[in-house]
Coordinates of C-alpha atoms and ligand atoms in Angstrom, one line a residue:
M1 CA 0.0 -0.3 -0.2
L2 CA 1.2 3.5 -0.7
P3 CA 0.0 6.3 1.9
L4 CA -0.6 9.6 0.6
F5 CA -1.5 12.4 2.8
Y6 CA -4.8 14.3 1.6
H7 CA -7.4 16.6 3.0
P8 CA -10.4 18.5 1.1
I9 CA -9.0 21.8 2.4
Y10 CA -6.0 21.2 0.2
T11 CA -8.6 22.4 -2.3
E12 CA -11.2 24.3 -0.4
G13 CA -8.5 26.5 1.7
I14 CA -8.2 28.5 -1.7
D15 CA -10.9 30.9 -2.9
P16 CA -12.7 29.6 -6.0
S17 CA -12.1 32.9 -7.7
A18 CA -8.2 32.6 -7.4
R19 CA -6.4 32.2 -10.4
F20 CA -4.5 28.8 -9.1
P21 CA -6.3 25.8 -10.2
R22 CA -7.4 24.3 -7.2
E23 CA -9.7 21.8 -8.4
R24 CA -6.8 19.4 -9.3
Y25 CA -6.2 18.4 -5.6
R26 CA -10.0 17.1 -5.2
L27 CA -10.0 15.6 -9.1
L28 CA -6.8 13.9 -8.3
A29 CA -8.0 12.3 -5.1
E30 CA -11.3 11.1 -6.6
R31 CA -9.0 9.5 -9.1
L32 CA -6.7 7.9 -6.6
H33 CA -9.9 6.6 -4.4
K34 CA -10.3 4.2 -7.3
H35 CA -6.6 2.3 -6.8
E36 CA -6.4 -0.2 -4.5
T37 CA -2.9 -0.1 -3.8
I38 CA -3.0 3.3 -2.7
E39 CA -4.3 4.8 0.7
L40 CA -5.4 8.3 1.2
R41 CA -5.0 9.4 5.1
E42 CA -5.6 12.7 6.8
P43 CA -2.9 15.1 7.2
R44 CA -2.2 16.6 11.1
L45 CA -1.6 20.4 11.8
A46 CA 2.3 21.2 12.0
T47 CA 3.2 22.9 14.7
R48 CA 4.9 26.4 15.0
D49 CA 8.2 24.7 16.8
E50 CA 8.0 22.5 13.9
L51 CA 8.2 25.0 11.5
A52 CA 10.6 26.7 13.3
L53 CA 13.5 24.4 12.1
A54 CA 12.9 25.9 8.3
H55 CA 11.7 29.3 9.3
D56 CA 11.8 32.5 11.3
L57 CA 9.6 32.7 14.3
R58 CA 8.4 36.5 12.9
Y59 CA 7.4 35.2 9.9
I60 CA 5.6 32.1 11.0
D61 CA 3.5 34.0 13.8
T62 CA 2.5 36.7 11.5
F63 CA 1.0 34.5 9.0
L64 CA -0.7 32.1 11.8
A65 CA -2.4 35.3 12.6
N66 CA -3.4 36.1 9.2
Q67 CA -1.4 39.5 9.4
L68 CA 1.0 39.5 6.7
D69 CA 0.9 42.5 4.6
E70 CA -0.6 43.0 1.2
K71 CA 2.9 43.3 -0.7
A72 CA 3.9 39.6 1.3
M73 CA 0.5 37.9 0.1
R74 CA 1.0 39.4 -3.5
R75 CA 4.4 37.4 -3.3
I76 CA 2.8 34.4 -2.6
G77 CA -0.3 34.6 -4.6
L78 CA -3.1 32.3 -4.1
R79 CA -5.3 35.2 -3.6
P80 CA -7.9 36.2 -2.8
W81 CA -7.2 34.5 0.8
T82 CA -9.8 32.9 2.7
P83 CA -9.2 32.3 6.6
A84 CA -8.9 28.6 5.8
I85 CA -5.5 29.4 4.2
V86 CA -3.9 28.6 7.6
E87 CA -5.2 25.3 8.3
R88 CA -4.6 24.3 4.5
T89 CA -1.0 25.5 4.9
L90 CA -0.4 23.7 8.3
R91 CA -2.4 20.5 7.0
I92 CA 0.0 20.5 3.8
A93 CA 3.0 20.6 6.0
G94 CA 2.0 18.1 8.4
G95 CA 1.3 15.5 6.0
S96 CA 4.9 16.1 4.8
L97 CA 6.1 15.7 7.6
Q98 CA 3.7 12.3 8.5
A99 CA 4.8 11.1 4.8
L100 CA 8.4 11.4 5.8
D101 CA 8.0 9.3 8.9
L102 CA 6.1 6.8 7.3
A103 CA 9.0 6.6 4.7
L104 CA 11.6 6.2 7.4
E105 CA 10.1 3.6 9.3
T106 CA 9.1 1.6 6.4
R107 CA 12.1 2.4 4.2
G108 CA 9.6 2.6 1.3
I109 CA 7.6 5.4 -0.6
A110 CA 5.3 7.8 1.3
G111 CA 3.8 11.1 -0.3
N112 CA 1.6 14.3 0.1
L113 CA -1.3 15.1 -2.5
A114 CA 0.2 18.8 -2.1
G115 CA 3.3 20.2 -1.1
G116 CA 6.7 20.6 -2.6
T117 CA 6.4 24.4 -1.6
H118 CA 9.9 24.8 -2.8
H119 CA 9.5 28.5 -3.5
A120 CA 9.1 29.4 0.4
Y121 CA 12.4 30.8 2.0
R122 CA 13.0 31.4 5.9
D123 CA 11.3 34.4 6.2
F124 CA 8.9 34.9 3.4
G125 CA 6.7 32.8 1.1
S126 CA 6.6 33.0 -2.6
G127 CA 5.2 31.4 -5.8
Y128 CA 2.1 29.8 -4.3
C129 CA 4.3 28.8 -1.3
I130 CA 3.9 29.7 2.2
F131 CA 6.1 27.0 3.9
N132 CA 8.7 25.1 2.9
D133 CA 7.9 21.4 3.2
V134 CA 10.8 19.9 1.6
A135 CA 13.2 21.8 3.8
L136 CA 11.5 21.1 6.6
C137 CA 11.6 17.3 5.9
A138 CA 15.0 17.6 5.6
L139 CA 15.7 19.5 8.6
N140 CA 13.2 17.2 10.6
A141 CA 15.1 13.9 9.1
L142 CA 18.4 15.2 10.5
Q143 CA 16.9 15.8 14.2
Q144 CA 15.6 12.3 14.1
K145 CA 19.0 10.9 13.0
K146 CA 22.0 13.1 12.7
D147 CA 24.5 11.2 10.4
Q148 CA 22.0 11.1 7.2
R149 CA 23.0 11.9 3.6
I150 CA 19.7 13.4 2.3
L151 CA 19.1 14.1 -1.5
S152 CA 16.6 16.7 -2.2
L153 CA 15.8 16.2 -6.0
D154 CA 13.6 18.9 -7.4
L155 CA 12.3 17.9 -10.7
D156 CA 9.8 20.8 -11.1
V157 CA 9.9 22.9 -13.9
H158 CA 10.7 26.0 -11.6
Q159 CA 14.0 26.0 -10.0
G160 CA 13.8 24.9 -6.0
D161 CA 15.1 28.3 -4.9
G162 CA 13.8 28.6 -1.3
T163 CA 14.8 25.1 -0.8
A164 CA 18.4 25.9 -2.2
S165 CA 18.7 29.0 0.3
I166 CA 17.1 27.4 3.3
L167 CA 19.5 24.4 2.9
A168 CA 22.4 26.3 1.6
R169 CA 24.5 25.6 4.8
E170 CA 23.4 22.5 5.4
P171 CA 26.1 20.0 3.9
R172 CA 24.4 16.6 4.8
V173 CA 21.5 17.8 2.1
F174 CA 22.5 17.9 -1.2
T175 CA 20.0 19.8 -3.4
C176 CA 19.6 19.2 -7.0
S177 CA 17.0 21.2 -8.8
I178 CA 16.6 20.4 -12.6
H179 CA 14.3 23.3 -14.2
A180 CA 13.8 25.3 -17.2
Q181 CA 16.3 28.1 -17.1
S182 CA 14.2 30.8 -18.5
N183 CA 11.4 30.3 -16.0
F184 CA 10.4 31.5 -12.7
P185 CA 12.0 32.4 -10.2
F186 CA 14.2 34.8 -12.7
R187 CA 16.7 35.5 -9.9
K188 CA 18.1 31.8 -9.3
Q189 CA 19.5 30.6 -6.2
R190 CA 22.3 28.3 -5.9
S191 CA 21.7 24.4 -5.4
D192 CA 24.4 21.8 -5.0
L193 CA 23.8 21.1 -8.4
D194 CA 21.7 23.2 -11.0
I195 CA 20.9 22.2 -14.2
G196 CA 19.0 25.0 -16.3
L197 CA 17.2 23.7 -19.4
E198 CA 16.7 25.2 -22.5
D199 CA 13.1 26.0 -23.5
Q200 CA 10.9 23.2 -25.5
L201 CA 13.4 20.6 -24.5
G202 CA 11.7 17.0 -25.1
D203 CA 11.8 13.6 -23.5
L204 CA 15.0 12.3 -24.9
S205 CA 17.3 15.0 -24.0
Y206 CA 15.3 15.2 -20.7
M207 CA 15.8 11.8 -19.8
E208 CA 19.8 11.9 -20.9
I209 CA 20.4 14.7 -18.9
L210 CA 18.4 13.6 -15.8
E211 CA 20.6 10.0 -16.0
R212 CA 24.0 11.9 -16.1
A213 CA 22.8 13.8 -13.4
M214 CA 22.2 10.7 -11.2
D215 CA 25.1 9.2 -12.2
E216 CA 27.1 12.2 -11.1
I217 CA 25.5 13.0 -7.7
E218 CA 25.7 8.9 -7.2
A219 CA 22.0 9.2 -6.4
D220 CA 22.1 5.6 -5.1
R221 CA 24.5 6.5 -2.0
F222 CA 22.1 8.4 -0.4
D223 CA 19.9 7.5 3.0
L224 CA 16.9 9.4 1.9
I225 CA 15.6 10.9 -1.4
L226 CA 13.0 14.0 -1.0
F227 CA 11.4 14.0 -4.5
Q228 CA 9.5 17.4 -5.7
A229 CA 7.8 15.8 -8.7
G230 CA 5.9 18.6 -10.3
V231 CA 4.6 18.1 -13.7
D232 CA 4.9 21.3 -15.1
T233 CA 7.3 20.1 -17.5
L234 CA 4.5 18.8 -19.4
A235 CA 4.2 20.2 -22.8
E236 CA 0.5 21.2 -22.3
D237 CA 1.6 23.1 -18.8
A238 CA 0.5 26.7 -18.8
L239 CA 3.3 27.7 -16.6
G240 CA 6.3 25.5 -17.7
N241 CA 8.7 26.3 -20.7
L242 CA 9.5 22.6 -21.4
A243 CA 8.0 19.7 -23.8
L244 CA 7.6 16.5 -22.0
T245 CA 5.2 14.3 -22.9
R246 CA 2.6 12.4 -20.0
E247 CA 4.9 9.0 -21.3
G248 CA 8.4 11.1 -20.8
L249 CA 7.3 11.8 -17.5
R250 CA 6.5 8.6 -16.7
K251 CA 10.1 7.4 -17.7
R252 CA 11.3 10.2 -15.4
N253 CA 9.2 8.9 -12.5
Q254 CA 10.7 5.4 -13.3
K255 CA 14.4 6.6 -12.7
V256 CA 13.6 7.7 -9.3
F257 CA 11.6 5.2 -7.8
E258 CA 14.3 2.3 -9.1
L259 CA 16.2 4.1 -5.9
N260 CA 13.6 2.5 -3.8
A261 CA 12.9 -0.8 -5.5
Q262 CA 16.5 -1.5 -6.4
H263 CA 18.5 -0.1 -3.3
G264 CA 15.9 0.3 -0.8
I265 CA 16.3 4.3 -0.2
P266 CA 12.9 5.4 1.5
I267 CA 11.3 8.4 -0.7
V268 CA 8.7 11.2 0.3
I269 CA 6.9 12.4 -2.8
F270 CA 6.0 16.3 -2.6
M271 CA 3.6 16.9 -5.6
G272 CA 4.7 20.3 -6.5
G273 CA 3.4 22.4 -9.8
G274 CA 1.2 21.3 -12.6
Y275 CA -0.6 24.0 -14.5
A276 CA -2.0 22.2 -17.7
K277 CA -5.1 23.4 -20.0
P278 CA -7.0 21.4 -19.4
I279 CA -6.2 20.7 -15.9
E280 CA -6.9 17.1 -16.5
L281 CA -3.8 16.4 -18.1
T282 CA -1.8 17.5 -15.1
V283 CA -4.1 15.1 -13.4
D284 CA -3.4 12.2 -15.4
A285 CA 0.5 12.9 -15.1
F286 CA -0.4 13.1 -11.1
E287 CA -2.3 10.1 -11.5
D288 CA 0.6 8.4 -13.4
L289 CA 3.4 9.5 -10.7
F290 CA 1.3 8.0 -7.7
Q291 CA 0.6 4.7 -9.5
Q292 CA 4.1 4.1 -10.5
A293 CA 5.2 4.9 -6.9
A294 CA 2.3 2.0 -5.8
Q295 CA 3.6 -0.3 -8.0
A296 CA 7.4 0.3 -6.8
V297 CA 6.4 0.0 -3.2
S298 CA 4.7 -3.6 -4.1
S299 CA 7.2 -4.7 -6.1
A300 CA 10.2 -3.8 -3.6
R301 CA 7.9 -6.0 -1.0
A302 CA 7.7 -8.9 -3.5
Ligands
ZN401 ZN1 6.5 24.7 -10.6

């Protein structure tokens, strides 16, 4: 069974008039309910102390009191904000932390049907991201066990700038981001390995580059992989500049899940971006992602 954390507030915590395609969570959960190898679980709320591992207390408290100023909110987006945005944000971070615990406990794969909020920095949010659950999970895992080598593998079409920034001085976490160079964020941060791809890159070149990167960083030497699995690299995505097909994304996912099936490395999946028009294409790609993860888990057990 693949455990995935999901709550209706992932959709309902965003105002229906926001430009963000909030229905993607609900549509995906409806599809995944039909998979017998996937179990949807309710996420808990992350605590203030947990958030403080990766974030500035003043930023956390201002957000929790729903008192971020206009400029800070504009930088995040998802507007107009509903009061439910606080609970939504805490459940997303909580779900990622629970997925982390399950992946470590079972040495398997677990995930969150949201999160991958990699544009959030220590003291401000950006690009639909409020708290950085990838950095949070990395620092939480290190708190549980000091001598670990963690790979933050960010394959969203946008650079994991917040993750790179928060983890810049943490040598036990290797941050790798493979993204479209021309895309948001326009001011990039430095990950341990950044690969900025040319616009309209297709499946074949993408896989060559991914395979080379995995060899170069010796991906099989890590104790834990945090996989930001955004599907906004899809050709039909409205916010991506790449040209991957659904099949190309399946190959990408396979390459990552092999690290669990062949080397027993625990993997946490963070959903990440996906803004295709129509949104069903994004939902298809995410359904593939989680179905492949469920398959990898059952083949590792066999
Ligand atoms: Zn993205």
